[in-house]
Amino acid sequence: MQRLIRIIFLACCVRPLVSLLLGRCIKGREHLPVSGPAIIAANHNSHLDILYLIALMPLKALALLRPVAAADYFCSTPLTSWLSRTFLGIIPLERRRSSFHADPLAGPAAALEQGEIVIIFPEGSRGKPEELGQIKPGVAHLAKRFPAVPVVPVFMRNLGKSLPRGSFVLVPFCGKAAVAEPRCFSGDTKLFTAELAATMQQLEDQVDSVSS
C-alpha cells in the first residue's frame, strides 16, 4: 500500500508540478535506469534536487526510486519521517554515526539488494548554489559492495537558484540536467571517486548547452 501511495503521489503530483514550474530539459535521458538495482549519483544544491530527479525518471522506474537523505532533516519529527518515507521513499542517512560500528551504507545496500534505484548525492550535503563541491568516497564504497550495479552520474543546473540553501521561497528557473553513461566499479575506491568527480565536472561543462 505504501508503495502504491508513493507511485500515485510521484506520478500525479510531483512530475506535473515540477514540469510546470521548472521544466524538464535533459541531455542523455537514455542513460537513466528504468529498472534496478542501480545507483544515481547527482550533484546537490537544493532540496528540489530529489523532486527534479524524480520528474526526470521514466514512469516505470518511479516505484523503485529510493533517495538517500539526511535523517536529521527529513526525519526530524515523527510526522516528517512518515511523510518522507511514505511519499518520497527516502532512505534516512545519519550524518553522525551513532556508534563506531554503525554502517552508514546499510540502508542503501539493502535497497540495492531488493533491486531498487538508489539516488545518492556524493557531495554529502547541499553546496553553494550552482557550484560542484568535493566528491566524497561514499558512492565508491557502495559501488564496491555491488560491483555489477551501474552508477549513473547526473548533473543538474539552476535548482540552486530556484531554492538555495536557507531559502523557503521557490523562484522558478528552467531546470537542466545532463546524464552520463553508466559505469561500474573499477576495482579501486580512490580511482572510482576520481573518475566520478571528473565525469561530474564534464557534465557541469555540458549542461549549459542543454536546450531549454
Coordinates of N, CA and C in Angstrom, one line a residue:
M1 N 0.8 -1.2 0.0 CA 0.0 0.0 0.0 C 0.9 1.3 0.0
Q2 N 1.9 1.3 0.8 CA 2.8 2.4 0.9 C 3.4 2.7 -0.5
R3 N 3.9 1.7 -1.2 CA 4.5 1.9 -2.5 C 3.5 2.4 -3.5
L4 N 2.2 1.9 -3.4 CA 1.2 2.4 -4.3 C 0.9 3.9 -4.1
I5 N 0.8 4.3 -2.8 CA 0.7 5.7 -2.4 C 1.8 6.5 -3.0
R6 N 3.0 6.0 -2.9 CA 4.2 6.8 -3.4 C 4.1 6.9 -4.9
I7 N 3.7 5.9 -5.6 CA 3.7 5.9 -7.1 C 2.6 7.0 -7.5
I8 N 1.5 7.0 -6.9 CA 0.4 7.9 -7.3 C 0.9 9.3 -7.0
F9 N 1.5 9.5 -5.8 CA 1.9 10.9 -5.5 C 3.0 11.4 -6.4
L10 N 4.0 10.5 -6.8 CA 5.1 11.0 -7.6 C 4.6 11.2 -9.1
A11 N 3.7 10.3 -9.5 CA 3.3 10.4 -10.9 C 2.2 11.5 -11.1
C12 N 1.4 11.7 -10.2 CA 0.3 12.6 -10.4 C 0.5 14.0 -9.7
C13 N 1.4 14.1 -8.8 CA 1.7 15.4 -8.2 C 3.1 15.9 -8.5
V14 N 4.1 15.2 -8.2 CA 5.5 15.7 -8.3 C 5.8 15.9 -9.8
R15 N 5.7 14.9 -10.6 CA 6.1 15.1 -12.0 C 5.4 16.3 -12.7
P16 N 4.0 16.4 -12.6 CA 3.4 17.5 -13.3 C 3.8 18.9 -12.7
L17 N 3.9 19.0 -11.4 CA 4.2 20.2 -10.7 C 5.6 20.7 -11.0
V18 N 6.6 19.8 -11.0 CA 7.9 20.1 -11.3 C 8.1 20.5 -12.8
S19 N 7.4 19.7 -13.6 CA 7.5 20.1 -15.1 C 6.9 21.4 -15.3
L20 N 5.8 21.8 -14.6 CA 5.2 23.1 -14.8 C 6.1 24.2 -14.3
L21 N 6.7 24.1 -13.1 CA 7.5 25.1 -12.5 C 8.9 25.2 -13.0
L22 N 9.5 24.1 -13.3 CA 11.0 24.0 -13.6 C 11.3 23.5 -15.0
G23 N 10.3 22.9 -15.6 CA 10.6 22.2 -16.9 C 11.4 20.9 -16.7
R24 N 11.7 20.2 -17.8 CA 12.4 19.0 -17.8 C 13.4 18.9 -19.0
C25 N 14.4 19.8 -18.9 CA 15.4 19.8 -20.0 C 16.5 18.9 -19.7
I26 N 16.8 17.9 -20.5 CA 17.8 16.9 -20.1 C 18.5 16.4 -21.4
K27 N 19.8 16.2 -21.2 CA 20.7 15.6 -22.2 C 21.1 14.2 -21.6
G28 N 21.0 13.2 -22.5 CA 21.4 11.9 -22.0 C 20.3 11.1 -21.3
R29 N 19.0 11.5 -21.6 CA 17.9 10.8 -20.9 C 18.0 9.3 -21.0
E30 N 18.5 8.8 -22.2 CA 18.6 7.4 -22.4 C 19.5 6.6 -21.4
H31 N 20.3 7.4 -20.7 CA 21.2 6.7 -19.7 C 20.5 6.5 -18.4
L32 N 19.4 7.1 -18.1 CA 18.7 6.9 -16.9 C 18.2 5.5 -16.7
P33 N 18.3 4.9 -15.6 CA 17.9 3.5 -15.4 C 16.4 3.4 -15.4
V34 N 15.9 2.3 -16.0 CA 14.4 2.0 -16.0 C 14.1 0.9 -15.0
S35 N 15.1 0.2 -14.5 CA 15.0 -0.9 -13.6 C 16.2 -0.9 -12.7
G36 N 16.1 -1.7 -11.6 CA 17.1 -1.8 -10.7 C 17.7 -3.2 -10.6
P37 N 18.8 -3.3 -9.8 CA 19.4 -2.3 -9.0 C 20.2 -1.3 -9.8
A38 N 20.3 -0.1 -9.3 CA 21.1 0.9 -10.0 C 21.4 2.0 -9.0
I39 N 22.4 2.8 -9.2 CA 22.8 4.0 -8.3 C 22.8 5.2 -9.2
I40 N 22.1 6.2 -8.8 CA 22.2 7.5 -9.5 C 23.0 8.4 -8.5
A41 N 24.1 9.0 -9.1 CA 24.9 9.9 -8.3 C 24.8 11.3 -8.9
A42 N 24.2 12.2 -8.1 CA 23.9 13.5 -8.6 C 24.4 14.6 -7.7
N43 N 24.7 15.8 -8.3 CA 25.1 16.9 -7.5 C 24.0 17.4 -6.7
H44 N 24.3 18.2 -5.6 CA 23.3 18.6 -4.6 C 23.5 20.1 -4.3
N45 N 22.5 20.9 -4.7 CA 22.5 22.3 -4.4 C 21.2 22.8 -3.7
S46 N 20.1 21.9 -3.7 CA 18.8 22.3 -3.3 C 18.0 21.2 -2.8
H47 N 17.0 21.4 -2.0 CA 16.0 20.4 -1.6 C 15.1 20.0 -2.8
L48 N 15.2 20.8 -3.9 CA 14.5 20.5 -5.1 C 15.1 19.3 -5.9
D49 N 16.4 19.0 -5.6 CA 17.1 18.0 -6.3 C 16.4 16.7 -6.4
I50 N 15.9 16.2 -5.3 CA 15.2 14.9 -5.3 C 14.0 15.0 -6.1
L51 N 13.2 16.1 -6.0 CA 12.0 16.2 -6.8 C 12.2 16.3 -8.3
Y52 N 13.3 17.0 -8.6 CA 13.6 17.2 -10.0 C 14.1 15.8 -10.6
L53 N 14.9 15.1 -9.9 CA 15.3 13.8 -10.4 C 14.2 12.9 -10.6
I54 N 13.2 12.9 -9.6 CA 12.0 12.1 -9.8 C 11.3 12.4 -11.0
A55 N 11.2 13.7 -11.3 CA 10.4 14.2 -12.5 C 11.1 13.8 -13.8
L56 N 12.4 13.6 -13.8 CA 13.2 13.2 -15.0 C 13.0 11.7 -15.3
M57 N 12.8 10.9 -14.2 CA 12.8 9.5 -14.4 C 11.6 8.9 -15.2
P58 N 11.8 7.8 -15.9 CA 10.7 7.2 -16.6 C 9.6 6.7 -15.6
L59 N 8.4 6.7 -16.0 CA 7.3 6.3 -15.1 C 7.5 5.0 -14.5
K60 N 8.0 4.0 -15.3 CA 8.1 2.6 -14.9 C 9.1 2.5 -13.8
A61 N 10.0 3.5 -13.6 CA 11.0 3.5 -12.6 C 10.6 4.1 -11.2
L62 N 9.5 4.8 -11.2 CA 9.1 5.6 -10.0 C 9.0 4.7 -8.8
A63 N 8.4 3.5 -8.9 CA 8.2 2.6 -7.8 C 9.5 2.2 -7.2
L64 N 10.6 2.3 -7.9 CA 11.9 1.7 -7.5 C 12.8 2.8 -6.8
L65 N 12.4 4.1 -7.0 CA 13.3 5.2 -6.5 C 13.4 5.3 -5.0
R66 N 14.7 5.3 -4.5 CA 14.9 5.4 -3.1 C 16.0 6.5 -2.9
P67 N 15.6 7.8 -2.7 CA 16.6 8.8 -2.4 C 17.2 8.7 -1.1
V68 N 18.5 8.8 -1.0 CA 19.2 8.9 0.3 C 19.2 10.3 0.8
A69 N 18.7 10.6 2.0 CA 18.5 11.9 2.5 C 18.9 12.0 4.0
A70 N 19.3 13.2 4.4 CA 19.8 13.4 5.8 C 18.7 13.1 6.8
A71 N 18.9 12.2 7.7 CA 17.9 11.8 8.7 C 17.6 13.0 9.7
D72 N 18.6 13.8 10.0 CA 18.4 14.9 10.9 C 17.5 16.0 10.3
Y73 N 17.3 16.0 9.0 CA 16.3 17.0 8.4 C 15.0 16.3 8.0
F74 N 15.1 15.2 7.3 CA 13.8 14.6 6.7 C 13.1 13.7 7.8
C75 N 13.8 13.4 8.9 CA 13.2 12.6 9.9 C 13.3 13.2 11.3
S76 N 13.3 14.6 11.2 CA 13.5 15.3 12.5 C 12.3 15.1 13.5
T77 N 11.1 14.8 13.0 CA 10.0 14.6 13.8 C 9.3 13.3 13.3
P78 N 8.4 12.7 14.1 CA 7.7 11.5 13.6 C 6.9 11.8 12.3
L79 N 6.3 13.0 12.2 CA 5.5 13.4 11.1 C 6.3 13.5 9.8
T80 N 7.4 14.3 9.9 CA 8.2 14.5 8.7 C 8.9 13.1 8.3
S81 N 9.2 12.3 9.3 CA 9.7 11.0 8.9 C 8.7 10.1 8.2
W82 N 7.5 10.1 8.6 CA 6.4 9.4 7.9 C 6.1 9.9 6.6
L83 N 6.1 11.2 6.4 CA 5.8 11.9 5.1 C 7.0 11.6 4.1
S84 N 8.2 11.7 4.6 CA 9.4 11.5 3.7 C 9.5 10.0 3.3
R85 N 9.2 9.1 4.2 CA 9.3 7.7 3.8 C 8.1 7.3 3.0
T86 N 6.9 7.7 3.3 CA 5.7 7.3 2.6 C 5.7 7.9 1.2
F87 N 5.9 9.2 1.0 CA 5.6 9.9 -0.2 C 6.9 10.0 -1.1
L88 N 8.1 10.0 -0.5 CA 9.3 10.1 -1.3 C 10.1 8.8 -1.3
G89 N 9.9 7.9 -0.3 CA 10.6 6.7 -0.2 C 12.0 6.9 0.2
I90 N 12.3 7.9 1.0 CA 13.7 8.2 1.3 C 14.3 7.1 2.2
I91 N 15.7 7.0 2.1 CA 16.5 6.2 2.9 C 17.2 7.1 3.9
P92 N 16.8 7.2 5.1 CA 17.5 8.1 6.1 C 19.0 7.8 6.3
L93 N 19.8 8.8 6.2 CA 21.2 8.7 6.4 C 21.6 9.5 7.6
E94 N 22.2 8.8 8.6 CA 22.7 9.5 9.8 C 24.1 10.1 9.5
R95 N 24.1 11.4 9.5 CA 25.4 12.1 9.1 C 26.4 12.0 10.2
R96 N 25.9 11.7 11.4 CA 26.9 11.4 12.5 C 26.6 10.0 13.0
R97 N 27.6 9.2 13.0 CA 27.4 7.8 13.4 C 27.0 7.7 14.9
S98 N 26.0 6.9 15.1 CA 25.5 6.7 16.5 C 26.5 5.8 17.3
S99 N 27.3 5.0 16.6 CA 28.4 4.2 17.2 C 29.5 3.9 16.2
F100 N 30.6 3.5 16.7 CA 31.7 3.2 15.8 C 31.4 2.1 14.8
H101 N 30.6 1.2 15.2 CA 30.3 0.0 14.4 C 29.1 0.2 13.5
A102 N 28.4 1.4 13.6 CA 27.3 1.7 12.7 C 27.7 1.7 11.2
D103 N 26.9 1.2 10.4 CA 27.2 1.1 8.9 C 26.3 2.2 8.2
P104 N 26.9 3.3 7.8 CA 26.1 4.3 7.1 C 25.5 3.9 5.8
L105 N 26.1 2.9 5.2 CA 25.6 2.4 3.9 C 24.6 1.2 4.0
A106 N 24.2 0.9 5.2 CA 23.3 -0.3 5.4 C 22.0 -0.1 4.7
G107 N 21.4 1.1 4.8 CA 20.1 1.4 4.1 C 20.2 1.3 2.6
P108 N 21.1 2.1 2.0 CA 21.3 2.0 0.5 C 21.6 0.6 0.0
A109 N 22.5 -0.1 0.8 CA 22.8 -1.5 0.4 C 21.6 -2.4 0.4
A110 N 20.7 -2.3 1.4 CA 19.5 -3.1 1.5 C 18.6 -2.8 0.3
A111 N 18.5 -1.5 -0.1 CA 17.7 -1.1 -1.2 C 18.2 -1.8 -2.5
L112 N 19.5 -1.7 -2.7 CA 20.1 -2.3 -3.9 C 19.8 -3.9 -3.9
E113 N 19.9 -4.5 -2.8 CA 19.7 -5.9 -2.7 C 18.3 -6.3 -3.1
Q114 N 17.3 -5.3 -2.9 CA 15.9 -5.5 -3.2 C 15.6 -5.1 -4.7
G115 N 16.7 -4.7 -5.4 CA 16.5 -4.4 -6.8 C 16.0 -3.0 -7.0
E116 N 16.2 -2.0 -6.1 CA 15.7 -0.7 -6.2 C 16.8 0.3 -6.8
I117 N 16.4 1.5 -7.1 CA 17.3 2.5 -7.7 C 17.6 3.5 -6.6
V118 N 18.8 3.6 -6.2 CA 19.2 4.4 -5.1 C 19.7 5.8 -5.6
I119 N 19.2 6.9 -5.2 CA 19.6 8.2 -5.5 C 20.5 8.7 -4.4
I120 N 21.8 9.0 -4.7 CA 22.7 9.4 -3.7 C 23.5 10.7 -4.1
F121 N 23.7 11.6 -3.2 CA 24.4 12.8 -3.5 C 25.9 12.7 -3.0
P122 N 26.8 12.5 -3.9 CA 28.2 12.2 -3.4 C 28.9 13.4 -2.8
E123 N 28.4 14.6 -2.9 CA 29.0 15.7 -2.2 C 28.7 15.7 -0.7
G124 N 27.7 14.9 -0.3 CA 27.3 14.7 1.1 C 26.3 15.6 1.6
S125 N 26.3 16.9 1.2 CA 25.3 17.9 1.6 C 25.2 18.9 0.6
R126 N 24.2 19.8 0.7 CA 24.0 20.9 -0.2 C 25.1 21.8 -0.2
G127 N 25.6 22.1 -1.4 CA 26.8 23.0 -1.6 C 26.3 24.4 -1.9
K128 N 27.2 25.3 -2.3 CA 26.9 26.6 -2.7 C 26.1 26.5 -4.0
P129 N 25.1 27.5 -4.2 CA 24.3 27.4 -5.4 C 25.1 27.4 -6.7
E130 N 24.8 26.4 -7.5 CA 25.4 26.3 -8.9 C 26.9 25.9 -8.8
E131 N 27.4 25.5 -7.7 CA 28.8 25.1 -7.6 C 28.9 23.6 -7.3
L132 N 29.8 22.9 -8.0 CA 30.0 21.5 -7.7 C 31.0 21.3 -6.5
G133 N 30.6 20.7 -5.4 CA 31.5 20.5 -4.3 C 32.4 19.3 -4.4
Q134 N 33.1 19.0 -3.4 CA 34.1 17.9 -3.4 C 33.3 16.6 -3.4
I135 N 33.7 15.7 -4.3 CA 33.0 14.4 -4.4 C 33.6 13.5 -3.3
K136 N 32.8 13.0 -2.4 CA 33.3 12.1 -1.3 C 33.2 10.6 -1.8
P137 N 33.9 9.8 -1.0 CA 34.0 8.4 -1.5 C 32.8 7.4 -1.2
G138 N 31.7 8.0 -0.6 CA 30.6 7.1 -0.3 C 30.1 6.3 -1.4
V139 N 29.9 6.9 -2.6 CA 29.4 6.2 -3.7 C 30.3 5.1 -4.1
A140 N 31.6 5.3 -4.1 CA 32.6 4.3 -4.4 C 32.5 3.1 -3.5
H141 N 32.4 3.4 -2.2 CA 32.3 2.3 -1.2 C 31.0 1.5 -1.4
L142 N 29.9 2.2 -1.8 CA 28.7 1.5 -2.1 C 28.8 0.6 -3.3
A143 N 29.5 1.2 -4.4 CA 29.7 0.5 -5.6 C 30.6 -0.7 -5.4
K144 N 31.5 -0.6 -4.5 CA 32.5 -1.7 -4.2 C 31.7 -2.9 -3.7
R145 N 30.7 -2.7 -2.9 CA 29.9 -3.8 -2.4 C 29.0 -4.4 -3.5
F146 N 28.7 -3.6 -4.6 CA 27.9 -4.1 -5.6 C 28.6 -3.8 -7.0
P147 N 29.7 -4.5 -7.3 CA 30.5 -4.1 -8.4 C 29.8 -4.3 -9.8
A148 N 28.7 -5.0 -9.8 CA 28.0 -5.2 -11.1 C 26.8 -4.2 -11.3
V149 N 26.5 -3.4 -10.2 CA 25.5 -2.5 -10.3 C 25.9 -1.2 -11.0
P150 N 25.2 -0.7 -12.0 CA 25.7 0.5 -12.7 C 25.5 1.8 -11.8
V151 N 26.4 2.7 -12.0 CA 26.4 4.0 -11.3 C 26.2 5.0 -12.5
V152 N 25.1 5.8 -12.3 CA 24.7 6.8 -13.4 C 25.0 8.2 -12.9
P153 N 26.0 8.9 -13.3 CA 26.2 10.3 -12.9 C 25.2 11.3 -13.5
V154 N 24.7 12.2 -12.7 CA 23.8 13.2 -13.2 C 24.2 14.6 -12.6
F155 N 24.2 15.6 -13.5 CA 24.5 17.0 -13.0 C 23.3 17.8 -13.4
M156 N 22.8 18.6 -12.3 CA 21.6 19.4 -12.5 C 22.0 20.9 -12.3
R157 N 21.3 21.7 -13.1 CA 21.6 23.2 -13.1 C 20.4 24.0 -12.8
N158 N 20.5 25.1 -12.1 CA 19.5 26.1 -11.8 C 18.7 25.8 -10.6
L159 N 18.7 24.6 -10.0 CA 17.9 24.3 -8.8 C 18.4 25.1 -7.6
G160 N 19.7 25.3 -7.6 CA 20.3 26.1 -6.5 C 19.9 27.6 -6.6
K161 N 19.5 28.0 -7.8 CA 18.9 29.3 -7.9 C 17.4 29.4 -7.5
S162 N 16.7 28.3 -7.8 CA 15.3 28.3 -7.6 C 15.0 28.2 -6.1
L163 N 15.8 27.3 -5.4 CA 15.6 27.2 -3.9 C 16.9 26.9 -3.3
P164 N 17.7 28.0 -3.1 CA 19.0 27.7 -2.5 C 19.0 27.4 -1.0
R165 N 20.0 26.9 -0.5 CA 20.1 26.5 0.9 C 19.8 27.7 1.8
G166 N 18.9 27.5 2.7 CA 18.4 28.6 3.6 C 17.2 29.4 3.2
S167 N 16.8 29.1 1.9 CA 15.6 29.8 1.4 C 14.4 29.0 1.5
F168 N 13.2 29.6 1.7 CA 12.0 28.9 1.7 C 11.0 29.4 0.7
V169 N 11.5 30.2 -0.2 CA 10.7 30.8 -1.3 C 11.2 30.2 -2.6
L170 N 10.4 29.5 -3.4 CA 10.8 29.0 -4.7 C 10.7 30.0 -5.8
V171 N 11.7 30.2 -6.5 CA 11.8 31.1 -7.6 C 11.9 30.2 -8.9
P172 N 11.0 30.2 -9.8 CA 11.1 29.3 -10.9 C 12.2 29.6 -11.9
F173 N 13.1 28.7 -12.1 CA 14.1 28.8 -13.1 C 14.0 27.5 -13.9
C174 N 14.4 27.6 -15.2 CA 14.3 26.4 -16.0 C 15.4 25.4 -15.6
G175 N 15.0 24.3 -15.0 CA 16.0 23.3 -14.6 C 16.6 22.6 -15.8
K176 N 17.8 22.2 -15.7 CA 18.5 21.5 -16.7 C 19.3 20.3 -16.1
A177 N 19.5 19.3 -16.9 CA 20.3 18.1 -16.4 C 21.0 17.5 -17.5
A178 N 22.2 16.9 -17.2 CA 23.0 16.2 -18.1 C 23.3 14.8 -17.5
V179 N 23.2 13.8 -18.2 CA 23.4 12.4 -17.7 C 24.5 11.7 -18.4
A180 N 25.4 11.1 -17.7 CA 26.5 10.4 -18.4 C 26.2 8.9 -18.5
E181 N 26.9 8.2 -19.3 CA 26.7 6.8 -19.4 C 27.0 6.1 -18.1
P182 N 26.3 5.0 -17.8 CA 26.5 4.2 -16.6 C 27.9 3.6 -16.6
R183 N 28.5 3.5 -15.4 CA 29.7 2.8 -15.2 C 29.7 1.9 -14.0
C184 N 30.5 0.9 -13.9 CA 30.5 0.0 -12.8 C 31.8 0.2 -12.1
F185 N 31.9 -0.3 -10.9 CA 33.1 -0.2 -10.0 C 34.3 -0.6 -10.7
S186 N 35.4 0.2 -10.6 CA 36.6 0.0 -11.4 C 37.6 -0.9 -10.6
G187 N 37.3 -1.2 -9.3 CA 38.2 -2.0 -8.6 C 39.0 -1.3 -7.5
D188 N 39.0 0.1 -7.5 CA 39.7 0.9 -6.6 C 38.8 2.1 -6.2
T189 N 38.6 2.3 -4.9 CA 37.7 3.3 -4.4 C 38.2 4.7 -4.8
K190 N 39.5 4.9 -4.6 CA 40.1 6.3 -4.8 C 40.0 6.6 -6.3
L191 N 40.3 5.6 -7.2 CA 40.2 5.8 -8.6 C 38.8 6.0 -9.1
F192 N 37.9 5.2 -8.5 CA 36.5 5.4 -8.9 C 36.0 6.8 -8.5
T193 N 36.3 7.2 -7.3 CA 35.9 8.5 -6.8 C 36.5 9.6 -7.7
A194 N 37.7 9.5 -8.1 CA 38.3 10.5 -9.0 C 37.7 10.5 -10.4
E195 N 37.3 9.3 -10.9 CA 36.7 9.2 -12.2 C 35.3 9.8 -12.1
L196 N 34.6 9.6 -11.0 CA 33.2 10.1 -10.8 C 33.3 11.7 -10.8
A197 N 34.3 12.2 -10.0 CA 34.5 13.6 -9.9 C 34.8 14.2 -11.3
A198 N 35.6 13.6 -12.1 CA 35.9 14.1 -13.4 C 34.7 14.1 -14.3
T199 N 33.9 13.0 -14.2 CA 32.7 12.9 -15.0 C 31.7 14.0 -14.6
M200 N 31.5 14.2 -13.3 CA 30.6 15.3 -12.9 C 31.1 16.6 -13.4
Q201 N 32.4 16.9 -13.4 CA 32.9 18.1 -13.9 C 32.6 18.3 -15.4
Q202 N 32.7 17.2 -16.1 CA 32.4 17.2 -17.6 C 30.9 17.5 -17.8
L203 N 30.1 16.9 -17.0 CA 28.7 17.2 -17.1 C 28.3 18.6 -16.8
E204 N 29.0 19.2 -15.8 CA 28.8 20.6 -15.4 C 29.1 21.5 -16.6
D205 N 30.2 21.1 -17.4 CA 30.6 21.9 -18.5 C 29.6 21.7 -19.7
Q206 N 28.9 20.6 -19.7 CA 28.0 20.3 -20.8 C 26.6 20.8 -20.6
V207 N 26.2 20.9 -19.3 CA 24.8 21.1 -19.0 C 24.2 22.5 -19.5
D208 N 25.1 23.5 -19.6 CA 24.6 24.8 -20.1 C 24.2 24.7 -21.6
S209 N 24.7 23.7 -22.3 CA 24.3 23.6 -23.7 C 23.0 22.9 -23.9
V210 N 22.4 22.4 -22.8 CA 21.1 21.7 -22.9 C 20.0 22.8 -23.3
S211 N 19.3 22.5 -24.3 CA 18.3 23.4 -24.8 C 17.1 23.5 -23.9
S212 N 16.7 24.7 -23.6 CA 15.5 24.9 -22.8 C 14.3 25.3 -23.6

